XYZ file of C-alpha atoms in Angstrom:
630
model
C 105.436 100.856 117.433
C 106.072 97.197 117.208
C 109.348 95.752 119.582
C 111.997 94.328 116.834
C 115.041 92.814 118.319
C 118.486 94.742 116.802
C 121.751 94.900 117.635
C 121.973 98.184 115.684
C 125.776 98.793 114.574
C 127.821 96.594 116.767
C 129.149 93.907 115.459
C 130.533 90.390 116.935
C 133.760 88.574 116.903
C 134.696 84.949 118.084
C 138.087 85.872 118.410
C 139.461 88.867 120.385
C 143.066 90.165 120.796
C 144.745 93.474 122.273
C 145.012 96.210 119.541
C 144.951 99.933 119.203
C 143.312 102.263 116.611
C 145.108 105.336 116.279
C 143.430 107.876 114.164
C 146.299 108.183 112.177
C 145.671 104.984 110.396
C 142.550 105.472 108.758
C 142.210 105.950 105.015
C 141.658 109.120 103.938
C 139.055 107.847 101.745
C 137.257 106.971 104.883
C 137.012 110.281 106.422
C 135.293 112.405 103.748
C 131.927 113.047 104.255
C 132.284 111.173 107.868
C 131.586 111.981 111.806
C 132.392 108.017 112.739
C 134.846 105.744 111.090
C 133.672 101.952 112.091
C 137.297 100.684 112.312
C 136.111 97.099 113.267
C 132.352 95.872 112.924
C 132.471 92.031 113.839
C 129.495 89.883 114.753
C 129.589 86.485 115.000
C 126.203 84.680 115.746
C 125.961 80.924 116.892
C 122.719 78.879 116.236
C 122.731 76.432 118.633
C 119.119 75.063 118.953
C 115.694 76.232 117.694
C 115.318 77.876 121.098
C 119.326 79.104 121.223
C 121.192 81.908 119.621
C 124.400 83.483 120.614
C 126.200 86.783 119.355
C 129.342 87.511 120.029
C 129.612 91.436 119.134
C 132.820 93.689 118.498
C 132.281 96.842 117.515
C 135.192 99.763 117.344
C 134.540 103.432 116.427
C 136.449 106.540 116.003
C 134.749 109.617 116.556
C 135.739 112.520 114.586
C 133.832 115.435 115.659
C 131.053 116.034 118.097
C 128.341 115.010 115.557
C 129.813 111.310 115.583
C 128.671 111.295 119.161
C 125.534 109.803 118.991
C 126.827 107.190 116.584
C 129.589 105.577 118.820
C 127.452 105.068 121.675
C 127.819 101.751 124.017
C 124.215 100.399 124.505
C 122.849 96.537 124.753
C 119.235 96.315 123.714
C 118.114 93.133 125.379
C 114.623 91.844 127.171
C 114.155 89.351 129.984
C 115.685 86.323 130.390
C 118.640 87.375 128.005
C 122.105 86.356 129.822
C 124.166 89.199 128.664
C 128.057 88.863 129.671
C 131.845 89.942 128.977
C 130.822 93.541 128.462
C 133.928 95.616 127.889
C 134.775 99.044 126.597
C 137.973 100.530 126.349
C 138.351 104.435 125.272
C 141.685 105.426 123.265
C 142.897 109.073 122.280
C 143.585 110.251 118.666
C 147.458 108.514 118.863
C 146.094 105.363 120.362
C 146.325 105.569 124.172
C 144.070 104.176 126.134
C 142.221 106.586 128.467
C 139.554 104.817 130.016
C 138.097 101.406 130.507
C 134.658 100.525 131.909
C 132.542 97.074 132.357
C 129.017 96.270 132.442
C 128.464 97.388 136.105
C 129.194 100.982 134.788
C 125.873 100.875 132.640
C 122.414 102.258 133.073
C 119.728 100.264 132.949
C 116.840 101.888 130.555
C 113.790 101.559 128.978
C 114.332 101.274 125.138
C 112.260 103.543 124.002
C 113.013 107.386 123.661
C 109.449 108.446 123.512
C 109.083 106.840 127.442
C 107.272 103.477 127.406
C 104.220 102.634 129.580
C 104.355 98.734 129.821
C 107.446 96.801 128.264
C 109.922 93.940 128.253
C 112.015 95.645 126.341
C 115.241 96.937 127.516
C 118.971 98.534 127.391
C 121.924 98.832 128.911
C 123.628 102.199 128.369
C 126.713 103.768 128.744
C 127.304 107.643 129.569
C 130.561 109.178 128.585
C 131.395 112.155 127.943
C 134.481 112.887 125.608
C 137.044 115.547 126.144
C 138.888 115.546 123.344
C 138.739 114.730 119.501
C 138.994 111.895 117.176
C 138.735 109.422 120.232
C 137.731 105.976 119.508
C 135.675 103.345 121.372
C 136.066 99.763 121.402
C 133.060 97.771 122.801
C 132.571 94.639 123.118
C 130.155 92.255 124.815
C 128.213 88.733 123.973
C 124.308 88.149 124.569
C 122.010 84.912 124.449
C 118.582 84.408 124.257
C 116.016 82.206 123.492
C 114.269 84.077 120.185
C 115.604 83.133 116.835
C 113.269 84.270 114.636
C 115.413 87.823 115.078
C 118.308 87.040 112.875
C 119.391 90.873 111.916
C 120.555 91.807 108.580
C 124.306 92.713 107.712
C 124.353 96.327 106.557
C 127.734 98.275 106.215
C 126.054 100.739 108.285
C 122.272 102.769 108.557
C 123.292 106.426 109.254
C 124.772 108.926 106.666
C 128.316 110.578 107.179
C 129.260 106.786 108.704
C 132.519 104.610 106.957
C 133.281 101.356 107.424
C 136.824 100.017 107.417
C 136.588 96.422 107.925
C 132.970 94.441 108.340
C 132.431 91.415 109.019
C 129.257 89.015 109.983
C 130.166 84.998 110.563
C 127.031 82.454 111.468
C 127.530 79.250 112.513
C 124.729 76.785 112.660
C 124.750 73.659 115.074
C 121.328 73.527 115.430
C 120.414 71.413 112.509
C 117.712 73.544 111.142
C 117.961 74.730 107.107
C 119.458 78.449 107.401
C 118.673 80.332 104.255
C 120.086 83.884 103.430
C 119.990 86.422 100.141
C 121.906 88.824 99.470
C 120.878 92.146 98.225
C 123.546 94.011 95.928
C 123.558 97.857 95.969
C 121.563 98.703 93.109
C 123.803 102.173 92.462
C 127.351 99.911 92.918
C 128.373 101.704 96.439
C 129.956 98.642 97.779
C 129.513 94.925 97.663
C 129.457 92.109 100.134
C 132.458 89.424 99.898
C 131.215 85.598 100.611
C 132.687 82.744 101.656
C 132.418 79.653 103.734
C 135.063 78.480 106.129
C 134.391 74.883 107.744
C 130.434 75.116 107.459
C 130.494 78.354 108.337
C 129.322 81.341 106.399
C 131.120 84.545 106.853
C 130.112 88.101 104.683
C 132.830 90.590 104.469
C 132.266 94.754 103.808
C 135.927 95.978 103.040
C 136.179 100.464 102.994
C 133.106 101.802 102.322
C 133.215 105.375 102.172
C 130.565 107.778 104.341
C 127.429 108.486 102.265
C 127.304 112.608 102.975
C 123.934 113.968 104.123
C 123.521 115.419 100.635
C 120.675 117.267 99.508
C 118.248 115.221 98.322
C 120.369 112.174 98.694
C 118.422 108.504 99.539
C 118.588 107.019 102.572
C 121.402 104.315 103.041
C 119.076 101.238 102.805
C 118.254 102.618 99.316
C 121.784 102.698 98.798
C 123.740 100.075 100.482
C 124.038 96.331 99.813
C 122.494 93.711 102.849
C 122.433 90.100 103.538
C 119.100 88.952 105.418
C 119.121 85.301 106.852
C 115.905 82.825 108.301
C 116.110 80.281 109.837
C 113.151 77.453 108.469
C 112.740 76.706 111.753
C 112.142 79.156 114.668
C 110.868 80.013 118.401
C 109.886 83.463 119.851
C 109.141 83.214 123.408
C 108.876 79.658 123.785
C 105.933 79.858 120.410
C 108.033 77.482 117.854
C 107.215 77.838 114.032
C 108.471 77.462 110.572
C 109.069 80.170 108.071
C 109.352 78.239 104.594
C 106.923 80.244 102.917
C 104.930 83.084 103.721
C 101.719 80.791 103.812
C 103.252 78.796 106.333
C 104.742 82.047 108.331
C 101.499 83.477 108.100
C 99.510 80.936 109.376
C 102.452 80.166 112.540
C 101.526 84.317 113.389
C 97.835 83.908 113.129
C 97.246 81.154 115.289
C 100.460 82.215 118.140
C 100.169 85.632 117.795
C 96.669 86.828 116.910
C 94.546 84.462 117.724
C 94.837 84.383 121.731
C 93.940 87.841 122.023
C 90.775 88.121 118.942
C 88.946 88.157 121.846
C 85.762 90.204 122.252
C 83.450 90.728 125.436
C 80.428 91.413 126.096
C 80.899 95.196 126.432
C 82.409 95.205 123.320
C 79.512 93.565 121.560
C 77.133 96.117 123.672
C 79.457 99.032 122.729
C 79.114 98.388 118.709
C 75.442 97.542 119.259
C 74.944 101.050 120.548
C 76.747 102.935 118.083
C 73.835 101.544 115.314
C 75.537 101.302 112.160
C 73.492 101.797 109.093
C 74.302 102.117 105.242
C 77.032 100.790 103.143
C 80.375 98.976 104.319
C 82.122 102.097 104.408
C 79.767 104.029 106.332
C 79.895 101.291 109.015
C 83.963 101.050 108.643
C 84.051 105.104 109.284
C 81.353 105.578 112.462
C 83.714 102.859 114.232
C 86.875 104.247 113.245
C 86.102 107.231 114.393
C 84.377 106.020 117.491
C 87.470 104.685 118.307
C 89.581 107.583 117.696
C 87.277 109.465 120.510
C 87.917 106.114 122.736
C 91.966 106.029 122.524
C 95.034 107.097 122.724
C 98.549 105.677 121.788
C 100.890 104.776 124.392
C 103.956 102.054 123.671
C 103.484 98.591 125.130
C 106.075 96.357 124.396
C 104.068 93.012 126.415
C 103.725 89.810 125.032
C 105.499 87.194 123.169
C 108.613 89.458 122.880
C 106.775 92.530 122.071
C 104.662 90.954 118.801
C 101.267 90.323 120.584
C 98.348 92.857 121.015
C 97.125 93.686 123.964
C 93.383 92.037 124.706
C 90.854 94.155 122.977
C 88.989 94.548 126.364
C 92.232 95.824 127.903
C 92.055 98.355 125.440
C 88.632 99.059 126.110
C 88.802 99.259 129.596
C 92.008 101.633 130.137
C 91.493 103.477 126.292
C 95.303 103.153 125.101
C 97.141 100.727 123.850
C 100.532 100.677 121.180
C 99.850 100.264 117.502
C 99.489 96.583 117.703
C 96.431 96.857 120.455
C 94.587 99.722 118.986
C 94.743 97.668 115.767
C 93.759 94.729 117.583
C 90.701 96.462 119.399
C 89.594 98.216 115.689
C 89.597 94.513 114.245
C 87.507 93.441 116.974
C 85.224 96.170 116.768
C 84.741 95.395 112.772
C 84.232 91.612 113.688
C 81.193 92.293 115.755
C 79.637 94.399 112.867
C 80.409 91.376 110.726
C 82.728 93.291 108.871
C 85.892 91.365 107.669
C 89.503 92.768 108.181
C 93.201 92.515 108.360
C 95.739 92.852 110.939
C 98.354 94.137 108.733
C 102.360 94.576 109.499
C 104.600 96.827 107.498
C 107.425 98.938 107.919
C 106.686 102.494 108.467
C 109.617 104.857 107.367
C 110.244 108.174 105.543
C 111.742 105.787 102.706
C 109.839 103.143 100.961
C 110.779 99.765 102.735
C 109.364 96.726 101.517
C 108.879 92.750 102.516
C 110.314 90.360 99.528
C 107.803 88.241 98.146
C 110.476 85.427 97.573
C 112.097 85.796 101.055
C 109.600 85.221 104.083
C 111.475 86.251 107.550
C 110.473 88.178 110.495
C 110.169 92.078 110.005
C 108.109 94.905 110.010
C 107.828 98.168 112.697
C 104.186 99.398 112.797
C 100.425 97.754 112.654
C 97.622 98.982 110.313
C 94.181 97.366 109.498
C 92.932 96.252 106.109
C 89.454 96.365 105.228
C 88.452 95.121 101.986
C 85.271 96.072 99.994
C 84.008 96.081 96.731
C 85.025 99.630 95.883
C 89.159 98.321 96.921
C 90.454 98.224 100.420
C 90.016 100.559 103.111
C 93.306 101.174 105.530
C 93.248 102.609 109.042
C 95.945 104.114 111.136
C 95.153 103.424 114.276
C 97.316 105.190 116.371
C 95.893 109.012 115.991
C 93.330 110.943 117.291
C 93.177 113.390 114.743
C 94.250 111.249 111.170
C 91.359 111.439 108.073
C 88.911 108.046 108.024
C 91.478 105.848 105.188
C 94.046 107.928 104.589
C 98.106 107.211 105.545
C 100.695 108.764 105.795
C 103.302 109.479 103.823
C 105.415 107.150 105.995
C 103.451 103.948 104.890
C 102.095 104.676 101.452
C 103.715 103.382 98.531
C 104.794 99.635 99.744
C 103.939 96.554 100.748
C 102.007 94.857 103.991
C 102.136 91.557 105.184
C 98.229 90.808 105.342
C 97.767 88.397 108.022
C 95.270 85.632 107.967
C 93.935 82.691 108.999
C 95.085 80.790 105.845
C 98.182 82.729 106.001
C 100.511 86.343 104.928
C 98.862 88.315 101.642
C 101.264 91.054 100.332
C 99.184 93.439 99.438
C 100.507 97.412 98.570
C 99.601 100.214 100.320
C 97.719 103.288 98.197
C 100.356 105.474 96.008
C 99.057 109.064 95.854
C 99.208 110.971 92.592
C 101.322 114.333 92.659
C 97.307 115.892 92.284
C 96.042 114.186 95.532
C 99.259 115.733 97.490
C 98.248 119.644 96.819
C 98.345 122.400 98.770
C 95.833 125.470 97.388
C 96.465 128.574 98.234
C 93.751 131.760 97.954
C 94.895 135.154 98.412
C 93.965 138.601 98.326
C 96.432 141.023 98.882
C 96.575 144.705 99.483
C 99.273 146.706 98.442
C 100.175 149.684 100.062
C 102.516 152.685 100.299
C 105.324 151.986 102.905
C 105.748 148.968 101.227
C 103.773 146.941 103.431
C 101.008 144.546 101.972
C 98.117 143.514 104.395
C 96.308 139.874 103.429
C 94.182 137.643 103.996
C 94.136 133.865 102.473
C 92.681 129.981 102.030
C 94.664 127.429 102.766
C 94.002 124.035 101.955
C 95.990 120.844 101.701
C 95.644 116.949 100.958
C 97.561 113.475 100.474
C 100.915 113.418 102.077
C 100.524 117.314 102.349
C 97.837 117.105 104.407
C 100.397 114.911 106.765
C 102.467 118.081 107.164
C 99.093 120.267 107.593
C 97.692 117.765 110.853
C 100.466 119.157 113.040
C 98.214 122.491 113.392
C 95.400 120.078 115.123
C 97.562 119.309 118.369
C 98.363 123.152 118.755
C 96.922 126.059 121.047
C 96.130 129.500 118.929
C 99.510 131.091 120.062
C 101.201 128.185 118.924
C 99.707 128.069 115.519
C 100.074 131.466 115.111
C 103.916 131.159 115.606
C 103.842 127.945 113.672
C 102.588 129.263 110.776
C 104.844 132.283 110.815
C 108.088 130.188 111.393
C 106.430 127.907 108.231
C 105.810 130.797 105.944
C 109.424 132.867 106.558
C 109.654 134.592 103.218
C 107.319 137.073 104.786
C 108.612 139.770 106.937
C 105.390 139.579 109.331
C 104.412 142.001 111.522
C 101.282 140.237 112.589
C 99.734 136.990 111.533
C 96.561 134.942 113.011
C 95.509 131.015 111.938
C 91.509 131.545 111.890
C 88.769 128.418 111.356
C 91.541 125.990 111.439
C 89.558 122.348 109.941
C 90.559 118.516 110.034
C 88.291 117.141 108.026
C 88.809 113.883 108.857
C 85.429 112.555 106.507
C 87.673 113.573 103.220
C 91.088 113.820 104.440
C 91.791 117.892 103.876
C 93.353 120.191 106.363
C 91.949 123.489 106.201
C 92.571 126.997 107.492
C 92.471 130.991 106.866
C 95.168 133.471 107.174
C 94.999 136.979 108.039
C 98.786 138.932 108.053
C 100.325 142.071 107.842
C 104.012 141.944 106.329
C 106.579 145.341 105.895
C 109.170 145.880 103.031
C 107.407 143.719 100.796
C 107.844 146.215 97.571
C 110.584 148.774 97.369
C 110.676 152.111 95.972
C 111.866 152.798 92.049
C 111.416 156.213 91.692
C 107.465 157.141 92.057
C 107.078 152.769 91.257
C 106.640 150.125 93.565
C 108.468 146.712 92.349
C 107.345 143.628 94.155
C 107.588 140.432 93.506
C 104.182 138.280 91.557
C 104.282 135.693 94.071
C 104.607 136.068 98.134
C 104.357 133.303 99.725
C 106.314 130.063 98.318
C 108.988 128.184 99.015
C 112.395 129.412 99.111
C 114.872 126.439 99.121
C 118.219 126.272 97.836
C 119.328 124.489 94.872
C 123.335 124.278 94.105
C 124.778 122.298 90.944
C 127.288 119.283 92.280
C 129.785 118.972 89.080
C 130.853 115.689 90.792
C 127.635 114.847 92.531
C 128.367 111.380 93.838
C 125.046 109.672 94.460
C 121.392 109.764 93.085
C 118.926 112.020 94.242
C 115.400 111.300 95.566
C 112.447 113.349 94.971
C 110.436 111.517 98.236
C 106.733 112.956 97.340
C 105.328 113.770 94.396
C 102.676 117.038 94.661
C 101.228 119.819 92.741
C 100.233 122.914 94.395
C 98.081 125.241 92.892
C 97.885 129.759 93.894
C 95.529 132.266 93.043
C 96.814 135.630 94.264
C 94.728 138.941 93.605
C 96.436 142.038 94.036
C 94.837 145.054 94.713
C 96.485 148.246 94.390
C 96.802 151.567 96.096
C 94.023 154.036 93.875
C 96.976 156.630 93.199
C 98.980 153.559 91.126
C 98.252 151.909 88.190
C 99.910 148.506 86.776
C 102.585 149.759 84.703
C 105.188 146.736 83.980
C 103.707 142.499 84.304
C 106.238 140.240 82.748
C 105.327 137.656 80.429
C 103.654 134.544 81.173
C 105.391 131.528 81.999
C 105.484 127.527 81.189
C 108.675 125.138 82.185
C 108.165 121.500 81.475
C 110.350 119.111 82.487
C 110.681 114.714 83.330
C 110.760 116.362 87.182
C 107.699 118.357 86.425
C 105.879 120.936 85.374
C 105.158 124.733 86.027
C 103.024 127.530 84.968
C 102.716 130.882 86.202
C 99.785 133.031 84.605
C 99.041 136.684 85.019
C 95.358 138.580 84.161
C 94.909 142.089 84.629
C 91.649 144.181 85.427
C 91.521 147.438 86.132
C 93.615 148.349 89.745
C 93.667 144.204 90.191
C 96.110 141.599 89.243
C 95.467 138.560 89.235
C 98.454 135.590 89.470
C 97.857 131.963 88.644
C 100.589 129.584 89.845
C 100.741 126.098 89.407
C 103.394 123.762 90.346
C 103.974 120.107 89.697
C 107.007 117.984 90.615
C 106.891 113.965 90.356
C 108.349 111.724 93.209
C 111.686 109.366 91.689
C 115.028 108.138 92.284
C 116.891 109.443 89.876
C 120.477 109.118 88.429
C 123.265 111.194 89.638
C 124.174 112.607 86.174
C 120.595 114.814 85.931
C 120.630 116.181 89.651
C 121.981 119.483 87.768
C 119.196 119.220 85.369
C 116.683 119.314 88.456
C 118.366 122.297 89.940
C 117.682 123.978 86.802
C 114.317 123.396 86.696
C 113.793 123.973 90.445
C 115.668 127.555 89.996
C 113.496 128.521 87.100
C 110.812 127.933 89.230
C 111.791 129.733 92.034
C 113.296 132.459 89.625
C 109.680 132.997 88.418
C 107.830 133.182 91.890
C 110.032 135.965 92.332
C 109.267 137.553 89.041
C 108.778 141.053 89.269
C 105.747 143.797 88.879
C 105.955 147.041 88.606
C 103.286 149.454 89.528
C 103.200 153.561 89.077
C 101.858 156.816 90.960
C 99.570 158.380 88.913
């Protein structure tokens, strides 16, 4: 993943005096729904030249339970050649007291990566401690310059559910005589808004008690939910490369020529490596026997190198060793296609569970992840370059549905990303079960799965046969298995489709009624819970849309016959739609079951109106059948 400068939650303040936080004295309003009350968030950051940027930070945090842990933690991501100095942390009990105090000499000095990184400039300072007693609260403080300030971070209230804010606050002061522009973005549900105000040429933005956003079922992430200011500066350097950012044309064309261009290298191995592979037929013929080439060639590895962690590895390099970080692999793909003659894109975006997007009208430094572009005639083709075992154009449901900045030479395109329709996301299930008289039912089945579903299904490809075997059971827990086996697992990586058979033995799937067997018409689905909120607080968020679709043939024992099938059924709903079907022949049943539910954000008042719909559903999988001894 790409290297973005962040000073996460901490906050800065230009003015520091002695004070205590007793638990005590936080709103009440503030602890529901909350691990960590931020007490104090204050950053102050000082513009001093294109090539100078100070932040003063301030952060204070009471921790209210063991989960809030993670959340309060003292850490200083920073690279080379930052001067980082007046690094303090003080530790108080619930009344107050101070227990402990620690300086920068009592950090670690880390890596900032927690997958492990390979090469990288990028650093942190850390600080272990271990509480002994709860709420405590932590007041950090420390102040850090450095040379990049094209890095100006956004002022969130915070990024984490079951986190309050009492008092926010983010002041920037610009001596450097560059044209600072900022825009702020108000919480489109009305969860809390920003206060501004200039004091002496200086802009300060003010978050005043915002409550904890609970880690609801279903409920958005914050940055769907909370306000944020974002702030560029016109003018800008990264690692010494100085540029200007008053439109995305002009950004654009800054990134092609510092960033990309230095290493769109190629070599002569590289031209006698694509000359080997001789690509024939259309565009996207060509496109796929390199992508896949390449996918045989590489692996990913994190590299945070090179003009503060922006800048590709050389393709060669790439070649040569056969890793390289999202931004290489990319890099080497691109230079691959450019010695077929085949035009692409080095393309940033921002890879996340929830939809993130670059504004069109605000141009400033962002994005986590690299993916290529590849247009054609037919529409674009988009490669993830990081994976061994990902389809030929297909992403993930972490970077469909949003935007990309498109570099070129003339500049940033914004160009979206595919949105898959609920009936590209489908699972399909094929199964014929046996029925028999202990109430055990023996089976065998087709899986298949594609779109963001398939996503979920690739995990199987990185797994031994014991593992998949346990993986699938653990997946599929409505079962009571007493054996199951993963045969002919497939990646089809031409068509995107994950693919694999089933064969299972489950107990005390029917129970006894007399001389009857009652079991229920559908066995394997999914069993979540759904519970009505009569004062739900927040939206929910259907994140994928998908329609899966079940053909289940039951054969019964030749001493039964099918006494009692209940009626079909059809629910329809704005959320989605389902259908459950049931033929009988002879000592078979057949059961249909199809099930479509449409991605949204919707409004808080019809969350009770989805659990409906989701319990019919569920209360129909578990409809019952009812079959007698003869």
């Amino acid at each position: 993943m790409m290297k973005i400068f962040c000073v996460g939650a901490f906050s800065l303040a230009s003015i520091y005096y002695a004070q205590t936080y007793p638990a005590s004295a936080i709103p009440e309003g503030l602890k529901k729904n909350a691990n960590v009350v931020i007490r104090k968030d204050f950053t102050t950051v000082q513009i001093n030249k294109i090539d100078e940027i100070k932040y003063q930070i301030n952060t204070v945090t009471t921790v209210l339970n063991k989960d809030g842990n993670e959340k309060a933690m003292a850490y200083i991501p920073y690279e080379k050649g930052d001067n980082i100095s007046d690094v303090k942390v003080t530790i108080y009990d619930e009344s107050g007291k101070k227990i402990k105090s620690f300086s920068k000499s009592d950090f670690g000095d880390f890596a900032n990566n927690n997958q492990g990184v390979f090469y990288s400039d990028n650093r942190v300072l850390a600080l272990s401690y271990t509480p002994s007693q709860y709420p405590y609260t932590i007041d950090f403080s420390y102040q850090i310059t450095n040379e990049n300030t094209v890095f100006i971070p956004d002022f969130v209230p915070f990024s984490t559910t079951n986190t309050s804010l009492e008092n926010g606050e983010f002041r920037i002061i610009n001596k450097s005589g560059i044209e600072l522009k900022t825009k702020t973005y108000p919480s489109k549900y009305n969860y809390t808004s920003v206060i501004e105000s200039n004091n002496a040429g200086e802009k300060v933005y003010n978050y005043k008690n915002v409550p904890a956003i609970d880690d609801a079922l279903m409920v958005p992430k914050p940055v769907n939910i909370l306000p944020k200011v974002s702030f560029a500066l016109t003018k800008f350097n990264l690692e010494g490369k100085q540029g200007s950012i008053n439109t995305w044309k002009d950004f654009g064309a800054w990134y092609y020529n510092s960033i990309l261009q230095p290493v769109s290298v190629s070599s002569p191995a590289i031209k006698a490596e694509v000359a080997a592979l001789n690509l024939q037929g259309s565009t996207e013929e060509k496109v796929k026997k390199l992508y896949q080439h390449m996918q045989t060639k590489t692996r990913y590895i994190f590299v945070a190198l090179g003009i503060g962690g922006w800048q590709p590895m050389l393709p060669d390099e790439v070649q040569k060793k056969g890793y390289g970080d999202c931004k290489g692999l990319t890099n080497y793909m691109k230079t691959l296609l450019d010695e077929a003659g085949i035009p692409s894109y080095y393309s940033v975006i921002n890879s996340n569970s929830s939809e993130v997007s670059f504004d069109p009208d605000f141009p400033k430094m962002g994005g986590n992840h690299v993916i290529l572009m590849v247009p054609t005639e037919k529409g674009n083709i988009w490669l993830e370059n990081t994976s061994q075992q990902l389809a030929f154009n297909h992403l993930s449901y972490t970077t469909t549905d949003r935007n990309v900045l498109s570099v070129t030479k003339n500049g940033i395109d914004i160009v979206n990303t595919p949105s898959y329709k609920a009936e590209q996301n489908k699972e399909t299930q094929k199964l014929n079960i046996k029925l028999n008289e202990d109430n055990s039912i023996t089976g065998e089945g087709k899986f298949s799965y594609t779109g963001s579903q398939y996503d979920y299904c690739l995990r199987f490809a990185y797994l031994s046969q014991k593992e998949k075997n346990e993986a699938l059971k653990n997946r599929i827990d409505v079962l009571n298995f007493e054996r199951i086996e993963m045969k002919d697992f497939i990646n089809d990586k031409d068509n995107a489709v994950g693919k694999f058979d089933i064969d299972f033995k489950a107990n005390n799937y029917s129970k006894n009624m007399g001389s009857s067997l009652l079991f229920r018409a559908v066995p394997i689905f999914t069993n979540n819970f759904y519970k009505t909120e009569e004062s739900r607080e927040l939206p929910f968020e259907i994140g994928q849309s998908f329609n899966d679709e079940y053909e289940i043939n039951f054969i019964i024992p030749k001493n039964y016959k099918i006494d009692e099938i209940p009626n079909d059924v059809t629910i329809n709903s704005e959320f989605g739609t389902y259908k459950l079907n049931f033929v009988k022949n002879g000592e078979e049943l057949k059961v249909i079951r199809s099930i479509k539910v449409n991605k949204g954000i919707f409004p808080k008042e019809k969350y009770n109106e989805y659990v409906s719909f989701r319990r019919k559903t569920l209360n129909s999988d578990n409809s019952k059948i009812l079959i007698t001894k003869i």
